[in-house]
């Protein structure tokens, strides 16, 4: 297991939302989006905030649609609200994925496995009901799809997600 995963586990155990985070969320999310966002566990909220802050820095460097991509970053893991995992359960999923080379994905009838692998699809379905545009939904759905390479905005979300 990499040092990054150990740090990720540690961060999930100590995550807290501070006033700066709340102000940041209010700048980019509507009231109904905040209600959805607040259904995520605190450690997932903090992860999404960190991804969004990273996206903001990246957009400034690359002249991309900053506000749009920050909102995508804040909501990219929203599919995880249907079944939340605590940090221990999530760590077990990461280990099982590694040990089985992803073959555990076949057991999608188990909620933890389904959400771990399919939260992008679940988020797509959820956000579609709120009328998000096709591009927004595409990025949420595919933020873990490594078969799509020539999409700058998707790559930014993916890169920032991987770093955080």
PDB file of C-alpha atoms in Angstrom:
ATOM      1  CA  UNK A   1       0.000   0.000   0.000  1.00  0.00           C
ATOM      2  CA  UNK A   2       1.358   3.393  -0.920  1.00  0.00           C
ATOM      3  CA  UNK A   3       2.185   6.173   1.503  1.00  0.00           C
ATOM      4  CA  UNK A   4      -0.485   8.250  -0.259  1.00  0.00           C
ATOM      5  CA  UNK A   5      -3.193   5.783   0.815  1.00  0.00           C
ATOM      6  CA  UNK A   6      -1.980   5.920   4.419  1.00  0.00           C
ATOM      7  CA  UNK A   7      -2.137   9.732   4.324  1.00  0.00           C
ATOM      8  CA  UNK A   8      -5.566   9.555   2.683  1.00  0.00           C
ATOM      9  CA  UNK A   9      -6.832   7.332   5.512  1.00  0.00           C
ATOM     10  CA  UNK A  10      -5.364   9.686   8.116  1.00  0.00           C
ATOM     11  CA  UNK A  11      -6.990  12.715   6.453  1.00  0.00           C
ATOM     12  CA  UNK A  12     -10.349  10.940   6.411  1.00  0.00           C
ATOM     13  CA  UNK A  13     -10.120  10.323  10.138  1.00  0.00           C
ATOM     14  CA  UNK A  14      -9.350  13.948  11.049  1.00  0.00           C
ATOM     15  CA  UNK A  15     -11.406  15.795   8.399  1.00  0.00           C
ATOM     16  CA  UNK A  16     -13.345  18.810   9.549  1.00  0.00           C
ATOM     17  CA  UNK A  17     -15.257  21.462   7.654  1.00  0.00           C
ATOM     18  CA  UNK A  18     -14.156  24.941   8.715  1.00  0.00           C
ATOM     19  CA  UNK A  19     -15.621  28.402   8.109  1.00  0.00           C
ATOM     20  CA  UNK A  20     -13.437  28.942   5.018  1.00  0.00           C
ATOM     21  CA  UNK A  21     -14.827  25.712   3.566  1.00  0.00           C
ATOM     22  CA  UNK A  22     -18.404  26.812   4.263  1.00  0.00           C
ATOM     23  CA  UNK A  23     -17.785  30.183   2.611  1.00  0.00           C
ATOM     24  CA  UNK A  24     -16.201  28.429  -0.383  1.00  0.00           C
ATOM     25  CA  UNK A  25     -19.221  26.123  -0.744  1.00  0.00           C
ATOM     26  CA  UNK A  26     -21.655  29.038  -0.565  1.00  0.00           C
ATOM     27  CA  UNK A  27     -19.770  30.816  -3.372  1.00  0.00           C
ATOM     28  CA  UNK A  28     -20.293  27.912  -5.791  1.00  0.00           C
ATOM     29  CA  UNK A  29     -23.322  25.871  -4.723  1.00  0.00           C
ATOM     30  CA  UNK A  30     -27.012  26.734  -4.678  1.00  0.00           C
ATOM     31  CA  UNK A  31     -29.100  25.936  -1.580  1.00  0.00           C
ATOM     32  CA  UNK A  32     -30.421  22.647  -3.014  1.00  0.00           C
ATOM     33  CA  UNK A  33     -26.886  21.639  -4.001  1.00  0.00           C
ATOM     34  CA  UNK A  34     -25.646  22.336  -0.475  1.00  0.00           C
ATOM     35  CA  UNK A  35     -28.402  20.094   0.877  1.00  0.00           C
ATOM     36  CA  UNK A  36     -27.219  17.287  -1.409  1.00  0.00           C
ATOM     37  CA  UNK A  37     -23.561  17.956  -0.632  1.00  0.00           C
ATOM     38  CA  UNK A  38     -24.203  17.884   3.119  1.00  0.00           C
ATOM     39  CA  UNK A  39     -25.483  14.313   2.802  1.00  0.00           C
ATOM     40  CA  UNK A  40     -21.931  13.174   2.073  1.00  0.00           C
ATOM     41  CA  UNK A  41     -19.813  12.073   5.042  1.00  0.00           C
ATOM     42  CA  UNK A  42     -17.549  14.862   6.333  1.00  0.00           C
ATOM     43  CA  UNK A  43     -14.398  13.214   4.976  1.00  0.00           C
ATOM     44  CA  UNK A  44     -15.954  13.008   1.482  1.00  0.00           C
ATOM     45  CA  UNK A  45     -17.087  16.641   1.731  1.00  0.00           C
ATOM     46  CA  UNK A  46     -13.555  17.701   2.627  1.00  0.00           C
ATOM     47  CA  UNK A  47     -12.176  15.625  -0.259  1.00  0.00           C
ATOM     48  CA  UNK A  48     -14.540  17.342  -2.721  1.00  0.00           C
ATOM     49  CA  UNK A  49     -13.645  20.771  -1.342  1.00  0.00           C
ATOM     50  CA  UNK A  50      -9.943  19.980  -1.714  1.00  0.00           C
ATOM     51  CA  UNK A  51     -10.498  18.778  -5.290  1.00  0.00           C
ATOM     52  CA  UNK A  52     -12.467  21.962  -6.063  1.00  0.00           C
ATOM     53  CA  UNK A  53      -9.757  24.212  -4.638  1.00  0.00           C
ATOM     54  CA  UNK A  54      -7.181  22.345  -6.734  1.00  0.00           C
ATOM     55  CA  UNK A  55      -9.438  22.734  -9.797  1.00  0.00           C
ATOM     56  CA  UNK A  56      -9.623  26.478  -9.133  1.00  0.00           C
ATOM     57  CA  UNK A  57      -5.823  26.761  -9.201  1.00  0.00           C
ATOM     58  CA  UNK A  58      -5.605  24.589 -12.302  1.00  0.00           C
ATOM     59  CA  UNK A  59      -8.276  26.585 -14.159  1.00  0.00           C
ATOM     60  CA  UNK A  60      -6.413  29.807 -13.483  1.00  0.00           C
ATOM     61  CA  UNK A  61      -3.301  28.342 -15.104  1.00  0.00           C
ATOM     62  CA  UNK A  62      -5.099  26.856 -18.109  1.00  0.00           C
ATOM     63  CA  UNK A  63      -7.857  29.418 -18.711  1.00  0.00           C
ATOM     64  CA  UNK A  64     -10.711  26.963 -18.315  1.00  0.00           C
ATOM     65  CA  UNK A  65     -14.296  27.513 -17.124  1.00  0.00           C
ATOM     66  CA  UNK A  66     -13.448  27.994 -13.489  1.00  0.00           C
ATOM     67  CA  UNK A  67     -16.850  28.337 -11.801  1.00  0.00           C
ATOM     68  CA  UNK A  68     -18.350  25.501 -13.857  1.00  0.00           C
ATOM     69  CA  UNK A  69     -15.538  23.050 -13.130  1.00  0.00           C
ATOM     70  CA  UNK A  70     -15.410  23.978  -9.439  1.00  0.00           C
ATOM     71  CA  UNK A  71     -19.094  23.051  -9.182  1.00  0.00           C
ATOM     72  CA  UNK A  72     -18.395  19.757 -10.995  1.00  0.00           C
ATOM     73  CA  UNK A  73     -15.545  19.087  -8.551  1.00  0.00           C
ATOM     74  CA  UNK A  74     -17.754  19.772  -5.545  1.00  0.00           C
ATOM     75  CA  UNK A  75     -20.427  17.381  -6.832  1.00  0.00           C
ATOM     76  CA  UNK A  76     -18.264  14.756  -8.586  1.00  0.00           C
ATOM     77  CA  UNK A  77     -18.709  12.181  -5.771  1.00  0.00           C
ATOM     78  CA  UNK A  78     -22.354  12.988  -4.990  1.00  0.00           C
ATOM     79  CA  UNK A  79     -23.337   9.427  -5.959  1.00  0.00           C
ATOM     80  CA  UNK A  80     -21.828   8.334  -2.656  1.00  0.00           C
ATOM     81  CA  UNK A  81     -24.814   9.722  -0.737  1.00  0.00           C
ATOM     82  CA  UNK A  82     -26.861   6.617  -1.549  1.00  0.00           C
ATOM     83  CA  UNK A  83     -24.649   4.424   0.576  1.00  0.00           C
ATOM     84  CA  UNK A  84     -21.986   5.973   2.720  1.00  0.00           C
ATOM     85  CA  UNK A  85     -18.902   4.116   3.842  1.00  0.00           C
ATOM     86  CA  UNK A  86     -16.865   5.006   6.856  1.00  0.00           C
ATOM     87  CA  UNK A  87     -13.093   5.391   6.380  1.00  0.00           C
ATOM     88  CA  UNK A  88     -12.430   1.802   7.499  1.00  0.00           C
ATOM     89  CA  UNK A  89     -14.918   0.358   4.995  1.00  0.00           C
ATOM     90  CA  UNK A  90     -13.493   2.549   2.238  1.00  0.00           C
ATOM     91  CA  UNK A  91      -9.964   1.410   3.093  1.00  0.00           C
ATOM     92  CA  UNK A  92     -11.090  -2.204   2.913  1.00  0.00           C
ATOM     93  CA  UNK A  93     -12.534  -1.518  -0.554  1.00  0.00           C
ATOM     94  CA  UNK A  94      -9.241   0.011  -1.710  1.00  0.00           C
ATOM     95  CA  UNK A  95      -7.335  -3.018  -0.423  1.00  0.00           C
ATOM     96  CA  UNK A  96      -9.809  -5.481  -1.950  1.00  0.00           C
ATOM     97  CA  UNK A  97      -9.617  -3.674  -5.283  1.00  0.00           C
ATOM     98  CA  UNK A  98      -5.840  -3.944  -5.210  1.00  0.00           C
ATOM     99  CA  UNK A  99      -5.784  -7.585  -4.082  1.00  0.00           C
ATOM    100  CA  UNK A 100      -8.305  -8.718  -6.688  1.00  0.00           C
ATOM    101  CA  UNK A 101      -7.032  -6.504  -9.516  1.00  0.00           C
ATOM    102  CA  UNK A 102     -10.506  -5.009  -9.674  1.00  0.00           C
ATOM    103  CA  UNK A 103     -12.266  -8.353 -10.098  1.00  0.00           C
ATOM    104  CA  UNK A 104     -14.277  -7.604  -6.978  1.00  0.00           C
ATOM    105  CA  UNK A 105     -16.263  -5.225  -9.203  1.00  0.00           C
ATOM    106  CA  UNK A 106     -18.326  -8.244 -10.310  1.00  0.00           C
ATOM    107  CA  UNK A 107     -20.033  -8.288  -6.898  1.00  0.00           C
ATOM    108  CA  UNK A 108     -21.941  -5.070  -7.540  1.00  0.00           C
ATOM    109  CA  UNK A 109     -24.986  -6.379  -5.660  1.00  0.00           C
ATOM    110  CA  UNK A 110     -23.028  -5.561  -2.474  1.00  0.00           C
ATOM    111  CA  UNK A 111     -23.685  -1.889  -1.696  1.00  0.00           C
ATOM    112  CA  UNK A 112     -20.100  -0.955  -0.749  1.00  0.00           C
ATOM    113  CA  UNK A 113     -18.773  -2.450  -3.967  1.00  0.00           C
ATOM    114  CA  UNK A 114     -21.497  -0.862  -6.088  1.00  0.00           C
ATOM    115  CA  UNK A 115     -20.903   2.635  -4.686  1.00  0.00           C
ATOM    116  CA  UNK A 116     -17.116   2.291  -4.789  1.00  0.00           C
ATOM    117  CA  UNK A 117     -17.120   1.448  -8.500  1.00  0.00           C
ATOM    118  CA  UNK A 118     -20.325   3.094  -9.729  1.00  0.00           C
ATOM    119  CA  UNK A 119     -20.707   6.348  -7.771  1.00  0.00           C
ATOM    120  CA  UNK A 120     -20.109   8.274 -11.006  1.00  0.00           C
ATOM    121  CA  UNK A 121     -23.095   6.575 -12.662  1.00  0.00           C
ATOM    122  CA  UNK A 122     -25.185   6.984  -9.517  1.00  0.00           C
ATOM    123  CA  UNK A 123     -24.266  10.685  -9.355  1.00  0.00           C
ATOM    124  CA  UNK A 124     -25.102  11.058 -13.055  1.00  0.00           C
ATOM    125  CA  UNK A 125     -28.598   9.631 -12.464  1.00  0.00           C
ATOM    126  CA  UNK A 126     -29.151  11.793  -9.386  1.00  0.00           C
ATOM    127  CA  UNK A 127     -27.982  15.058 -10.935  1.00  0.00           C
ATOM    128  CA  UNK A 128     -29.878  14.393 -14.169  1.00  0.00           C
ATOM    129  CA  UNK A 129     -33.094  14.817 -12.170  1.00  0.00           C
ATOM    130  CA  UNK A 130     -31.984  18.349 -11.300  1.00  0.00           C
ATOM    131  CA  UNK A 131     -31.525  19.387 -14.923  1.00  0.00           C
ATOM    132  CA  UNK A 132     -27.749  19.644 -15.163  1.00  0.00           C
ATOM    133  CA  UNK A 133     -26.443  19.902 -18.700  1.00  0.00           C
ATOM    134  CA  UNK A 134     -25.088  16.879 -20.576  1.00  0.00           C
ATOM    135  CA  UNK A 135     -21.488  18.060 -20.280  1.00  0.00           C
ATOM    136  CA  UNK A 136     -21.679  18.395 -16.493  1.00  0.00           C
ATOM    137  CA  UNK A 137     -23.258  14.951 -16.214  1.00  0.00           C
ATOM    138  CA  UNK A 138     -20.664  13.433 -18.558  1.00  0.00           C
ATOM    139  CA  UNK A 139     -17.795  14.645 -16.368  1.00  0.00           C
ATOM    140  CA  UNK A 140     -19.427  13.402 -13.144  1.00  0.00           C
ATOM    141  CA  UNK A 141     -20.150  10.026 -14.724  1.00  0.00           C
ATOM    142  CA  UNK A 142     -16.697   9.558 -16.213  1.00  0.00           C
ATOM    143  CA  UNK A 143     -14.348  11.012 -13.611  1.00  0.00           C
ATOM    144  CA  UNK A 144     -12.896   7.525 -13.004  1.00  0.00           C
ATOM    145  CA  UNK A 145     -13.051   6.371 -16.630  1.00  0.00           C
ATOM    146  CA  UNK A 146      -9.428   6.144 -17.743  1.00  0.00           C
ATOM    147  CA  UNK A 147     -10.404   5.181 -21.294  1.00  0.00           C
ATOM    148  CA  UNK A 148     -11.228   8.788 -22.199  1.00  0.00           C
ATOM    149  CA  UNK A 149      -8.043  10.759 -22.840  1.00  0.00           C
ATOM    150  CA  UNK A 150      -8.684  13.759 -25.086  1.00  0.00           C
ATOM    151  CA  UNK A 151     -10.980  15.728 -22.797  1.00  0.00           C
ATOM    152  CA  UNK A 152      -9.252  18.624 -21.067  1.00  0.00           C
ATOM    153  CA  UNK A 153     -12.002  19.377 -18.540  1.00  0.00           C
ATOM    154  CA  UNK A 154     -12.453  15.727 -17.579  1.00  0.00           C
ATOM    155  CA  UNK A 155      -8.692  15.359 -17.265  1.00  0.00           C
ATOM    156  CA  UNK A 156      -8.526  18.345 -14.907  1.00  0.00           C
ATOM    157  CA  UNK A 157     -11.202  16.861 -12.646  1.00  0.00           C
ATOM    158  CA  UNK A 158      -9.505  13.456 -12.771  1.00  0.00           C
ATOM    159  CA  UNK A 159      -6.021  14.871 -12.048  1.00  0.00           C
ATOM    160  CA  UNK A 160      -7.248  16.988  -9.142  1.00  0.00           C
ATOM    161  CA  UNK A 161      -9.283  14.072  -7.771  1.00  0.00           C
ATOM    162  CA  UNK A 162      -6.224  11.829  -7.908  1.00  0.00           C
ATOM    163  CA  UNK A 163      -4.094  14.395  -6.056  1.00  0.00           C
ATOM    164  CA  UNK A 164      -6.626  14.808  -3.263  1.00  0.00           C
TER     165      UNK A 164
END
